[in-house]
Short mmCIF file of C-alpha atoms in Angstrom, two decimals:
data_model
loop_
_atom_site.label_atom_id
_atom_site.label_comp_id
_atom_site.label_asym_id
_atom_site.label_seq_id
_atom_site.Cartn_x
_atom_site.Cartn_y
_atom_site.Cartn_z
CA MET H 1000 69.44 75.15 68.59
CA GLY H 1001 67.24 75.76 71.58
CA GLN H 1002 67.13 79.56 71.19
CA VAL H 1003 63.76 81.27 71.23
CA ILE H 1004 62.98 83.04 67.99
CA PRO H 1005 61.66 86.61 68.40
CA GLN H 1006 57.99 86.83 69.18
CA PHE H 1007 55.35 87.25 66.50
CA GLU H 1008 52.57 89.77 66.96
CA TYR H 1009 50.25 89.31 64.01
CA GLY H 1010 47.24 91.46 63.40
CA SER H 1011 47.87 93.89 66.20
CA GLY H 1012 45.45 96.33 64.61
CA ASP H 1013 42.69 95.10 66.88
CA GLY H 1014 43.84 97.53 69.49
CA GLY H 1015 44.52 94.80 72.01
CA SER H 1016 40.85 94.22 72.63
CA GLY H 1017 41.48 90.65 73.79
CA GLN H 1018 37.99 89.61 72.77
CA GLY H 1019 37.41 86.01 71.76
CA PHE H 1020 37.47 85.10 68.10
CA GLY H 1021 33.99 84.96 66.64
CA HIS H 1022 32.50 87.11 69.41
CA GLY H 1023 31.95 90.67 68.33
CA GLY H 1024 34.64 90.45 65.65
CA GLY H 1025 37.58 90.75 68.07
CA ARG H 1026 40.63 88.54 68.20
CA SER H 1027 41.09 85.69 70.62
CA SER H 1028 42.97 86.35 73.83
CA LEU H 1029 44.64 82.92 73.58
CA ALA H 1030 48.43 82.94 73.25
CA VAL H 1031 50.23 80.28 71.19
CA SER H 1032 53.70 78.75 71.53
CA ILE H 1033 55.11 76.80 68.58
CA TYR H 1034 57.84 74.15 68.77
CA ALA H 1035 59.13 72.76 65.46
CA ASP H 1036 62.54 72.11 63.97
CA ARG H 1037 61.58 72.94 60.39
CA GLY H 1038 61.74 76.70 59.91
CA TYR H 1039 59.25 76.89 57.06
CA LEU H 1040 56.75 74.87 59.10
CA ARG H 1041 57.13 77.18 62.11
CA ALA H 1042 56.27 80.10 59.86
CA GLU H 1043 53.33 78.23 58.35
CA MET H 1044 51.96 77.23 61.76
CA ALA H 1045 52.32 80.80 63.00
CA GLU H 1046 50.50 82.09 59.94
CA ASP H 1047 47.62 79.64 60.45
CA ALA H 1048 47.34 80.50 64.14
CA ALA H 1049 47.34 84.22 63.39
CA ALA H 1050 44.71 83.74 60.67
CA ALA H 1051 42.56 82.07 63.34
CA GLY H 1052 42.77 85.20 65.44
CA LEU H 1053 45.23 83.76 67.97
CA ARG H 1054 48.23 85.62 69.37
CA VAL H 1055 51.51 83.92 68.51
CA ALA H 1056 53.72 84.43 71.56
CA GLN H 1057 56.81 82.53 70.44
CA THR H 1058 58.18 80.09 67.90
CA THR H 1059 61.25 77.95 68.53
CA ASP H 1060 62.73 74.53 67.84
CA LEU H 1061 62.19 71.31 69.76
CA GLY H 1062 65.53 71.70 71.50
CA ARG H 1063 63.98 74.36 73.73
CA LEU H 1064 61.96 71.61 75.42
CA LEU H 1065 65.14 69.61 76.11
CA GLU H 1066 67.19 72.36 77.73
CA PRO H 1067 68.08 71.80 81.41
CA GLY H 1068 66.81 74.10 84.09
CA GLU H 1069 63.45 75.82 84.38
CA PRO H 1070 61.16 74.76 81.51
CA PRO H 1071 59.61 77.50 79.37
CA ALA H 1072 56.26 78.87 80.52
CA LEU H 1073 53.30 77.34 78.71
CA ALA H 1074 51.04 79.46 76.56
CA ASP H 1075 47.29 78.86 76.40
CA LEU H 1076 47.89 76.73 73.30
CA VAL H 1077 51.05 74.77 72.50
CA LEU H 1078 51.70 73.49 68.96
CA VAL H 1079 54.42 70.83 68.61
CA ASP H 1080 55.72 69.19 65.45
CA CYS H 1081 57.77 65.99 65.92
CA PRO H 1082 57.63 63.80 62.79
CA VAL H 1083 60.54 61.66 63.99
CA ILE H 1084 61.04 61.48 67.72
CA ASP H 1085 63.75 59.96 69.90
CA GLY H 1086 63.77 58.90 73.54
CA ALA H 1087 64.79 62.28 74.94
CA GLU H 1088 62.12 64.08 72.94
CA LEU H 1089 59.50 61.55 74.02
CA ALA H 1090 60.38 62.19 77.64
CA ALA H 1091 60.16 65.95 77.05
CA LEU H 1092 56.82 65.53 75.30
CA SER H 1093 55.53 63.47 78.22
CA ARG H 1094 56.58 66.20 80.66
CA LEU H 1095 54.93 68.79 78.45
CA ASP H 1096 51.72 66.75 78.44
CA GLN H 1097 51.74 66.57 82.23
CA ARG H 1098 52.38 70.30 82.59
CA ALA H 1099 49.63 71.13 80.09
CA SER H 1100 47.24 69.00 82.11
CA GLN H 1101 48.16 70.86 85.29
CA THR H 1102 47.94 74.34 83.77
CA GLY H 1103 44.95 73.77 81.50
CA SER H 1104 46.91 74.56 78.34
CA HIS H 1105 45.69 73.10 75.06
CA LEU H 1106 48.16 70.80 73.30
CA VAL H 1107 48.23 69.98 69.58
CA VAL H 1108 50.97 67.61 68.43
CA SER H 1109 51.71 66.70 64.82
CA THR H 1110 53.75 63.62 63.97
CA SER H 1111 54.18 60.93 61.30
CA ILE H 1112 52.49 57.55 61.03
CA GLY H 1113 55.81 55.91 61.92
CA SER H 1114 56.01 57.74 65.25
CA LEU H 1115 52.30 57.73 66.05
CA ASP H 1116 52.33 54.85 68.54
CA ASP H 1117 55.22 56.39 70.50
CA VAL H 1118 53.64 59.84 70.56
CA PHE H 1119 50.21 58.46 71.49
CA GLY H 1120 51.78 56.40 74.27
CA CYS H 1121 53.28 59.41 76.05
CA LEU H 1122 50.26 61.72 75.73
CA ASP H 1123 47.72 60.60 78.30
CA GLN H 1124 47.14 63.59 80.58
CA ALA H 1125 46.18 66.76 78.71
CA ASP H 1126 43.67 65.42 76.17
CA ALA H 1127 46.04 66.45 73.40
CA GLN H 1128 44.98 66.53 69.78
CA ILE H 1129 47.31 64.43 67.59
CA LEU H 1130 47.64 65.18 63.89
CA VAL H 1131 49.38 62.77 61.51
CA THR H 1132 51.30 64.44 58.66
CA PRO H 1133 48.64 67.14 58.68
CA THR H 1134 47.64 69.45 55.89
CA ARG H 1135 46.98 73.06 56.71
CA ALA H 1136 43.28 72.19 56.60
CA ASP H 1137 43.82 69.62 59.36
CA ARG H 1138 45.59 72.23 61.45
CA VAL H 1139 42.77 74.71 60.86
CA ILE H 1140 40.26 72.15 62.16
CA ALA H 1141 42.44 71.49 65.24
CA LEU H 1142 42.73 75.19 66.02
CA GLY H 1143 38.99 75.54 65.57
CA ARG H 1144 38.38 72.80 68.12
CA VAL H 1145 40.62 74.60 70.61
CA LEU H 1146 38.59 77.77 70.15
CA ALA H 1147 35.37 75.78 70.51
CA ARG H 1148 36.60 74.22 73.75
CA SER H 1149 37.53 77.63 75.07
CA GLY H 1150 33.98 78.78 74.35
CA ASN H 1151 32.70 76.23 76.89
CA ARG H 1152 29.46 75.55 75.03
CA VAL H 1153 29.83 71.80 74.76
CA ARG H 1154 27.14 70.91 77.28
CA GLU H 1155 24.50 72.82 75.30
CA LEU H 1156 24.57 70.21 72.53
CA SER H 1157 22.80 66.87 72.46
CA ASP H 1158 24.66 63.69 71.49
CA GLU H 1159 22.93 63.75 68.10
CA ASP H 1160 24.01 67.35 67.50
CA ARG H 1161 27.60 66.54 68.46
CA LEU H 1162 27.69 63.60 66.06
CA SER H 1163 26.31 65.83 63.30
CA LEU H 1164 28.98 68.44 64.02
CA LEU H 1165 31.70 65.81 63.94
CA ARG H 1166 30.55 64.66 60.50
CA LEU H 1167 30.31 68.29 59.38
CA THR H 1168 33.84 68.91 60.61
CA GLU H 1169 35.14 66.01 58.54
CA GLN H 1170 33.27 67.33 55.50
CA VAL H 1171 34.77 70.77 56.00
CA SER H 1172 38.23 69.20 56.21
CA GLN H 1173 37.67 67.19 53.02
CA ILE H 1174 36.44 70.26 51.16
CA ALA H 1175 39.41 72.31 52.33
CA GLN H 1176 41.82 69.57 51.25
CA LYS H 1177 40.24 69.36 47.80
CA LEU H 1178 40.50 73.14 47.46
CA GLU H 1179 44.17 72.88 48.39
CA GLN H 1180 44.68 70.32 45.63
CA LEU H 1181 42.89 72.49 43.09
CA SER H 1182 44.56 75.76 43.97
CA GLY H 1183 47.97 74.47 45.06
CA GLN H 1184 47.77 76.87 47.98
CA GLY H 1185 47.43 76.45 51.74
CA ALA H 1186 44.26 76.59 53.76
CA ALA H 1187 45.21 79.50 55.98
CA ASP H 1188 42.12 81.44 54.92
CA THR H 1189 39.58 78.69 55.66
CA GLY H 1190 38.23 80.69 58.57
CA GLY H 1191 34.84 79.01 58.30
CA ALA H 1192 36.17 76.13 60.36
CA PHE H 1193 36.36 78.45 63.33
CA ARG H 1194 32.70 79.36 63.32
CA PHE H 1195 31.65 76.26 65.22
CA GLU H 1196 30.29 77.37 68.57
CA GLY H 1197 30.67 74.07 70.41
CA GLU H 1198 33.20 71.30 70.60
CA VAL H 1199 32.57 68.40 68.30
CA ALA H 1200 32.30 65.70 70.93
CA PHE H 1201 29.95 63.35 72.64
CA GLY H 1202 29.04 64.03 76.24
CA LYS H 1203 31.00 62.11 78.82
CA GLY H 1204 28.97 59.79 80.94
CA ASP H 1205 25.62 60.53 79.30
CA THR H 1206 25.81 58.13 76.36
CA LYS H 1207 23.43 55.19 76.65
CA LEU H 1208 24.11 52.25 74.39
CA ASP H 1209 20.95 50.43 75.45
CA PRO H 1210 17.81 51.37 77.44
CA GLN H 1211 18.57 48.52 79.82
CA PHE H 1212 21.45 50.55 81.23
CA ASP H 1213 19.08 53.28 82.43
CA ASN H 1214 18.05 51.49 85.62
CA GLY H 1215 21.58 50.68 86.73
CA SER H 1216 21.27 47.03 85.70
CA ASP H 1217 24.67 46.83 83.99
CA ARG H 1218 25.61 43.72 85.94
CA LEU H 1219 22.46 41.81 84.96
CA VAL H 1220 22.74 42.85 81.32
CA ARG H 1221 26.42 41.97 81.08
CA ALA H 1222 25.91 38.61 82.76
CA SER H 1223 23.19 37.60 80.28
CA ARG H 1224 24.70 39.00 77.12
CA PRO H 1225 25.25 36.65 74.18
CA PRO H 1226 28.83 35.78 73.27
CA LEU H 1227 30.79 37.93 70.89
CA PRO H 1228 30.67 36.72 67.28
CA ASP H 1229 33.14 34.38 65.66
CA PRO H 1230 36.05 36.62 64.65
CA ARG H 1231 36.19 34.87 61.28
CA LEU H 1232 32.71 36.22 60.55
CA VAL H 1233 33.73 39.74 61.58
CA ARG H 1234 36.88 39.59 59.48
CA LYS H 1235 34.79 38.42 56.53
CA ILE H 1236 32.50 41.41 56.94
CA ILE H 1237 35.52 43.71 57.10
CA ARG H 1238 36.93 42.21 53.89
CA GLN H 1239 33.57 42.61 52.16
CA ARG H 1240 33.44 46.25 53.19
CA GLN H 1241 36.99 46.86 51.98
CA LEU H 1242 36.23 45.17 48.67
CA ARG H 1243 33.97 48.05 47.68
CA ALA H 1244 36.99 50.34 47.37
CA ARG H 1245 38.16 48.30 44.39
CA PHE H 1246 35.12 49.38 42.39
CA PHE H 1247 34.06 52.69 43.93
CA GLU H 1248 35.82 55.70 45.42
CA GLY H 1249 36.64 54.83 49.02
CA ASP H 1250 35.25 58.08 50.46
CA LEU H 1251 31.80 57.12 49.20
CA PHE H 1252 31.43 54.48 51.92
CA ALA H 1253 33.62 55.96 54.66
CA ASP H 1254 32.26 54.89 58.06
CA PRO H 1255 35.29 54.99 60.38
CA ALA H 1256 33.37 54.46 63.62
CA TRP H 1257 31.80 51.20 62.45
CA ASP H 1258 34.98 49.92 60.81
CA MET H 1259 36.90 50.46 64.05
CA LEU H 1260 34.20 48.79 66.14
CA LEU H 1261 34.33 45.76 63.84
CA ASP H 1262 38.12 45.54 64.00
CA LEU H 1263 38.18 45.83 67.80
CA THR H 1264 35.38 43.27 68.17
CA ALA H 1265 37.37 40.68 66.23
CA ALA H 1266 40.56 41.57 68.12
CA ARG H 1267 38.82 41.18 71.49
CA VAL H 1268 37.79 37.61 70.69
CA GLU H 1269 41.21 36.83 69.21
CA HIS H 1270 42.91 38.25 72.35
CA VAL H 1271 44.95 40.57 70.14
CA ARG H 1272 45.99 44.05 71.28
CA VAL H 1273 45.34 46.83 68.78
CA SER H 1274 47.71 49.79 68.54
CA VAL H 1275 46.40 53.22 67.62
CA THR H 1276 48.27 53.03 64.30
CA SER H 1277 46.65 49.71 63.44
CA LEU H 1278 43.22 51.07 64.36
CA CYS H 1279 43.75 54.15 62.19
CA ILE H 1280 44.51 51.86 59.25
CA ALA H 1281 41.42 49.77 59.99
CA SER H 1282 39.24 52.89 59.96
CA GLY H 1283 39.77 53.40 56.24
CA VAL H 1284 40.20 57.17 56.60
CA PRO H 1285 43.30 59.39 56.98
CA PRO H 1286 45.02 58.96 60.37
CA THR H 1287 44.22 62.46 61.60
CA THR H 1288 40.53 61.90 60.83
CA ALA H 1289 40.66 58.49 62.52
CA LEU H 1290 42.22 60.02 65.64
CA ARG H 1291 39.38 62.53 65.87
CA TRP H 1292 36.89 59.65 65.75
CA ILE H 1293 38.85 57.68 68.34
CA GLY H 1294 38.72 60.68 70.64
CA GLN H 1295 34.96 61.14 70.25
CA MET H 1296 34.26 57.42 70.66
CA THR H 1297 36.39 57.38 73.80
CA ASP H 1298 34.41 60.32 75.18
CA ALA H 1299 31.21 58.45 74.32
CA GLY H 1300 32.29 55.44 76.37
CA LEU H 1301 32.76 53.12 73.38
CA LEU H 1302 36.56 52.89 73.34
CA GLN H 1303 39.21 53.05 76.04
CA ARG H 1304 42.94 53.46 76.24
CA VAL H 1305 44.86 50.60 77.88
CA ASP H 1306 48.50 51.13 78.85
CA ASP H 1307 51.02 48.39 78.15
CA GLU H 1308 51.87 46.80 81.51
CA THR H 1309 55.39 45.95 80.35
CA ASP H 1310 56.17 49.29 78.69
CA ARG H 1311 54.44 52.39 80.03
CA ARG H 1312 55.43 54.26 76.90
CA ARG H 1313 53.02 52.17 74.83
CA ALA H 1314 49.25 52.11 74.85
CA PHE H 1315 46.52 50.25 73.01
CA ILE H 1316 42.85 50.82 72.18
CA THR H 1317 40.09 48.39 73.12
CA LEU H 1318 36.32 48.24 73.37
CA THR H 1319 34.74 49.15 76.67
CA ASP H 1320 32.57 46.47 78.27
CA LYS H 1321 29.43 48.37 77.31
CA ALA H 1322 30.54 48.59 73.67
CA ALA H 1323 31.37 44.86 73.68
CA ASP H 1324 27.90 44.16 75.12
CA ALA H 1325 26.29 46.20 72.37
CA MET H 1326 28.30 44.47 69.62
CA ALA H 1327 27.46 41.04 71.04
CA ARG H 1328 23.74 41.82 71.10
CA TYR H 1329 23.93 43.33 67.62
CA PHE H 1330 25.43 40.19 66.11
CA SER H 1331 23.03 38.03 68.09
CA GLU H 1332 20.12 39.91 66.52
CA LEU H 1333 21.66 39.42 63.08
CA GLY H 1334 21.90 35.68 63.57
CA SER H 1335 22.75 33.73 60.46
CA SER H 1336 21.99 36.73 58.25
CA GLY H 1337 25.28 38.25 59.40
CA THR H 1338 27.18 36.06 56.95
CA SER H 1339 25.66 37.96 54.04
CA MET H 1340 26.40 41.44 55.40
CA VAL H 1341 28.48 43.92 53.48
#
């Protein structure tokens, strides 16, 4: 345990051009390090990374992160699999997150739903992508987002375009997963996911929830906002929305952003803290998909991470004040008709 497995050099027939994937047909110059205890998964992750045009620099087990002395150098992209994680591994993951933030390395961590809160709690520096029991299609999407971020074209897209790309990304993931089910094979060849030329994200700081915010009158708007709705009404709406899944396929009505906003609105009035696992469940979509939405909504200024004051290893998700203002005004406009919403 803790020994580095010999390096992989897939697809070296490109002559070492070092060109970015999707630009002139060359391979990406990004190097990848893989940390996972399960041997078959290390090989699978390396295969997926190589299929994406990335250079796999090393694969090893999680013990390498725990060894004393000088920590291993970070590659441009670090893939970590930790389905069940203990205190020592959490500390190592936290250090890795901090180092990735300092060096600019991309971090993609896969875990299980049982360990999600712990993993989420210790990753707060490097803007890591978290995957929950991912399929190969999920990993393909995550690698594609890394390549999109490296392309640095995010600012060229409008908020509407970014939202459209996020929905398209989820559709691509769903299609890839259905193909996996039909063929019984992995999604290593779903290279189409890497053709996105911009990151699927909302712009930071440029999202306006209401025209009244344009003139810097946040204080006046917030002071005069109507109260948040009765949480019993919000919970009733949530139950009505969930009821549809008893009669129709759940994916038909998937709207994770709205379902999470409703859940957090009720929780805010109830003074209840919402963990990331609980919010993923409330979203009505697979956890990895929900985490992508949480990330985009955080970037858009709708959600925020709040660390537990009594345990720095835990964190919760809540509405921002602007999002709470918007939800309050929304329900105020609905008035009594809100009781009949589905």
